[in-house]
Amino acid sequence: MKATRFRTPRRILVAATALLTLSALAACGSDESADADAPRTQADAVTVSEPWIKAADKGMTGGFAQLANKGDEDVTVVSASSAAAQSVELHEMAKDPDTGAMVMQEREDGLPIAGGSTAELAPGGDHLMFIGLTGPLAAGQEVEVTLTFADDSELTFSAPARSFSGAEEEYDPHAGGHDG
Ligand SMILES: [Cu+2]
């Protein structure tokens, strides 16, 4: 019985440490009732479907996908990258106050996706802008794209390049220019 008395404090200490560890993990989620299936990072909460990139020889092109946030918490895509381009920006379409024309611009606060909702990246709307293609992007070619979320978590997916010639916004402001 004496031995038990000596051990008891240690057991309590171990239990307390375990509790602290659990609390630290739970802090990643929104509340203490988060169950074990709850996503632990913003990237874990998001599922990518129907990804594709507009095939292009050079310059800039657009990337599209459905980004479904399966979690309860809002997430935000803050940046994107790909080996296929020197940079990848998050773009939106907005009305030019001077001309009334729809023009694309960078989303300065990233791309938010509310809990339980899906962000649709599509021609004419929000899209990933691949700037400075590192090589020709032929139809059928697979391109890896990485999205980074507000909590620094990352989600990488593969998107096929497709020919696309819809009457959509012009992606290259220098189209028809100087490179013949
Ligand atoms: Cu764009």
Tab-separated table of C-alpha atoms and ligand atoms in Angstrom:
chain	number	residue	atom	x	y	z
A	1	MET	CA	0.000	0.000	0.000
A	2	LYS	CA	2.893	2.317	0.661
A	3	ALA	CA	4.137	1.793	-2.870
A	4	THR	CA	0.744	2.735	-4.244
A	5	ARG	CA	0.807	5.960	-2.327
A	6	PHE	CA	4.125	6.886	-3.841
A	7	ARG	CA	2.949	6.094	-7.340
A	8	THR	CA	-0.296	7.909	-7.171
A	9	PRO	CA	1.135	11.373	-7.749
A	10	ARG	CA	2.975	10.127	-10.775
A	11	ARG	CA	-0.167	8.619	-12.242
A	12	ILE	CA	-1.979	11.864	-11.732
A	13	LEU	CA	0.842	13.690	-13.440
A	14	VAL	CA	0.711	11.340	-16.425
A	15	ALA	CA	-3.037	11.763	-16.655
A	16	ALA	CA	-2.714	15.525	-16.480
A	17	THR	CA	-0.122	15.508	-19.237
A	18	ALA	CA	-2.390	13.404	-21.427
A	19	LEU	CA	-5.222	15.824	-20.832
A	20	LEU	CA	-3.045	18.775	-21.763
A	21	THR	CA	-2.025	17.001	-24.964
A	22	LEU	CA	-5.656	16.344	-25.836
A	23	SER	CA	-6.544	19.943	-25.110
A	24	ALA	CA	-3.782	21.137	-27.392
A	25	LEU	CA	-5.101	18.930	-30.192
A	26	ALA	CA	-8.671	20.042	-29.615
A	27	ALA	CA	-7.534	23.651	-29.860
A	28	CYS	CA	-6.941	23.079	-33.572
A	29	GLY	CA	-10.664	22.639	-34.012
A	30	SER	CA	-13.316	25.165	-33.238
A	31	ASP	CA	-14.737	23.813	-30.035
A	32	GLU	CA	-14.152	21.157	-27.453
A	33	SER	CA	-16.986	18.996	-28.702
A	34	ALA	CA	-15.260	18.422	-32.060
A	35	ASP	CA	-15.294	14.725	-32.750
A	36	ALA	CA	-12.442	12.591	-33.981
A	37	ASP	CA	-13.681	12.818	-37.572
A	38	ALA	CA	-13.538	16.605	-37.638
A	39	PRO	CA	-10.880	17.939	-40.033
A	40	ARG	CA	-7.699	18.926	-38.242
A	41	THR	CA	-6.546	21.412	-40.848
A	42	GLN	CA	-8.320	23.584	-43.366
A	43	ALA	CA	-6.839	21.505	-46.189
A	44	ASP	CA	-8.240	18.318	-44.630
A	45	ALA	CA	-11.727	19.787	-44.865
A	46	VAL	CA	-11.584	20.424	-48.605
A	47	THR	CA	-12.237	18.000	-51.460
A	48	VAL	CA	-11.282	18.911	-55.033
A	49	SER	CA	-13.379	17.688	-57.936
A	50	GLU	CA	-13.507	18.356	-61.678
A	51	PRO	CA	-10.155	20.152	-61.813
A	52	TRP	CA	-8.872	21.288	-65.209
A	53	ILE	CA	-6.625	23.863	-66.785
A	54	LYS	CA	-7.067	25.595	-70.095
A	55	ALA	CA	-4.427	24.327	-72.519
A	56	ALA	CA	-2.073	27.084	-73.708
A	57	ASP	CA	1.219	27.389	-75.524
A	58	LYS	CA	2.696	30.074	-73.305
A	59	GLY	CA	1.935	33.129	-71.229
A	60	MET	CA	-1.051	32.853	-68.924
A	61	THR	CA	-3.934	30.454	-68.551
A	62	GLY	CA	-6.791	29.700	-66.192
A	63	GLY	CA	-7.340	26.774	-63.828
A	64	PHE	CA	-10.723	25.622	-62.562
A	65	ALA	CA	-12.204	23.170	-60.045
A	66	GLN	CA	-14.929	22.603	-57.495
A	67	LEU	CA	-13.578	23.053	-53.969
A	68	ALA	CA	-15.966	21.509	-51.451
A	69	ASN	CA	-15.526	22.371	-47.791
A	70	LYS	CA	-16.863	19.302	-45.972
A	71	GLY	CA	-16.131	20.742	-42.545
A	72	ASP	CA	-18.245	22.995	-40.352
A	73	GLU	CA	-15.660	25.760	-40.180
A	74	ASP	CA	-14.944	28.342	-42.847
A	75	VAL	CA	-11.634	27.936	-44.637
A	76	THR	CA	-9.685	30.312	-46.863
A	77	VAL	CA	-7.348	29.537	-49.733
A	78	VAL	CA	-4.633	32.180	-49.441
A	79	SER	CA	-2.282	31.166	-52.253
A	80	ALA	CA	-1.594	28.612	-54.957
A	81	SER	CA	1.456	27.320	-56.773
A	82	SER	CA	2.423	24.938	-59.548
A	83	ALA	CA	5.592	23.871	-61.292
A	84	ALA	CA	3.759	24.623	-64.543
A	85	ALA	CA	3.889	28.387	-63.984
A	86	GLN	CA	6.124	30.970	-62.398
A	87	SER	CA	3.227	32.042	-60.205
A	88	VAL	CA	-0.393	31.156	-59.623
A	89	GLU	CA	-2.820	33.824	-58.433
A	90	LEU	CA	-6.378	33.628	-57.116
A	91	HIS	CA	-8.506	35.736	-59.452
A	92	GLU	CA	-12.074	36.947	-59.493
A	93	MET	CA	-14.169	38.758	-62.069
A	94	ALA	CA	-15.272	42.276	-61.257
A	95	LYS	CA	-16.926	45.112	-63.110
A	96	ASP	CA	-14.577	47.861	-64.189
A	97	PRO	CA	-16.102	51.030	-62.707
A	98	ASP	CA	-14.953	53.108	-65.671
A	99	THR	CA	-15.919	50.947	-68.614
A	100	GLY	CA	-18.514	48.613	-67.103
A	101	ALA	CA	-16.663	45.689	-68.623
A	102	MET	CA	-15.989	42.563	-66.615
A	103	VAL	CA	-12.307	42.277	-65.872
A	104	MET	CA	-10.341	39.879	-63.740
A	105	GLN	CA	-8.386	40.902	-60.713
A	106	GLU	CA	-6.522	39.254	-57.889
A	107	ARG	CA	-8.573	38.291	-54.841
A	108	GLU	CA	-6.733	40.271	-52.214
A	109	ASP	CA	-8.203	38.442	-49.234
A	110	GLY	CA	-7.886	34.985	-50.742
A	111	LEU	CA	-10.721	32.643	-51.582
A	112	PRO	CA	-13.015	31.941	-48.613
A	113	ILE	CA	-15.115	28.766	-48.574
A	114	ALA	CA	-17.827	28.688	-45.916
A	115	GLY	CA	-18.330	25.510	-43.914
A	116	GLY	CA	-20.438	23.020	-45.841
A	117	SER	CA	-20.273	24.987	-49.095
A	118	THR	CA	-18.486	24.620	-52.423
A	119	ALA	CA	-16.405	27.220	-54.217
A	120	GLU	CA	-16.807	26.935	-57.963
A	121	LEU	CA	-13.806	28.014	-59.962
A	122	ALA	CA	-15.118	28.343	-63.514
A	123	PRO	CA	-14.545	30.331	-66.700
A	124	GLY	CA	-16.155	33.743	-66.263
A	125	GLY	CA	-15.874	33.556	-62.480
A	126	ASP	CA	-13.296	32.868	-59.822
A	127	HIS	CA	-10.277	31.039	-61.185
A	128	LEU	CA	-6.649	30.167	-60.661
A	129	MET	CA	-4.433	32.311	-62.873
A	130	PHE	CA	-1.305	30.561	-64.072
A	131	ILE	CA	1.172	33.309	-64.935
A	132	GLY	CA	4.376	32.680	-66.838
A	133	LEU	CA	3.883	29.119	-68.057
A	134	THR	CA	7.149	27.230	-67.760
A	135	GLY	CA	6.360	25.328	-70.958
A	136	PRO	CA	3.562	24.580	-73.407
A	137	LEU	CA	0.521	23.083	-71.732
A	138	ALA	CA	-0.988	20.582	-74.157
A	139	ALA	CA	-4.440	19.052	-73.823
A	140	GLY	CA	-4.243	15.858	-71.789
A	141	GLN	CA	-1.180	16.910	-69.840
A	142	GLU	CA	-1.524	16.586	-66.073
A	143	VAL	CA	-0.516	19.523	-63.898
A	144	GLU	CA	0.031	19.402	-60.156
A	145	VAL	CA	-1.398	22.345	-58.260
A	146	THR	CA	-0.938	23.116	-54.559
A	147	LEU	CA	-3.367	25.263	-52.614
A	148	THR	CA	-2.253	26.828	-49.329
A	149	PHE	CA	-4.848	27.672	-46.704
A	150	ALA	CA	-4.941	30.319	-43.977
A	151	ASP	CA	-3.591	27.860	-41.402
A	152	ASP	CA	-0.618	27.042	-43.698
A	153	SER	CA	-2.023	23.609	-44.500
A	154	GLU	CA	-1.618	22.508	-48.118
A	155	LEU	CA	-3.710	20.552	-50.579
A	156	THR	CA	-2.139	19.226	-53.774
A	157	PHE	CA	-4.165	17.881	-56.664
A	158	SER	CA	-3.609	16.984	-60.293
A	159	ALA	CA	-5.527	18.759	-63.048
A	160	PRO	CA	-5.617	17.791	-66.733
A	161	ALA	CA	-5.140	20.451	-69.392
A	162	ARG	CA	-8.058	20.781	-71.806
A	163	SER	CA	-8.706	22.659	-74.992
A	164	PHE	CA	-11.268	25.339	-74.312
A	165	SER	CA	-12.483	28.063	-76.580
A	166	GLY	CA	-15.605	29.360	-74.909
A	167	ALA	CA	-16.507	32.996	-75.360
A	168	GLU	CA	-15.023	33.835	-72.006
A	169	GLU	CA	-12.839	36.545	-70.646
A	170	GLU	CA	-9.513	37.107	-72.305
A	171	TYR	CA	-6.778	35.780	-70.063
A	172	ASP	CA	-3.836	37.390	-71.758
A	173	PRO	CA	-3.883	41.179	-71.922
A	174	HIS	CA	-1.065	41.037	-74.431
A	175	ALA	CA	-2.809	38.567	-76.735
A	176	GLY	CA	-2.116	39.005	-80.413
A	177	GLY	CA	0.999	40.905	-79.570
A	178	HIS	CA	4.594	40.878	-80.351
A	179	ASP	CA	5.728	37.324	-80.256
A	180	GLY	CA	5.394	35.929	-83.764
B	1	CU	CU	-7.187	35.718	-64.147
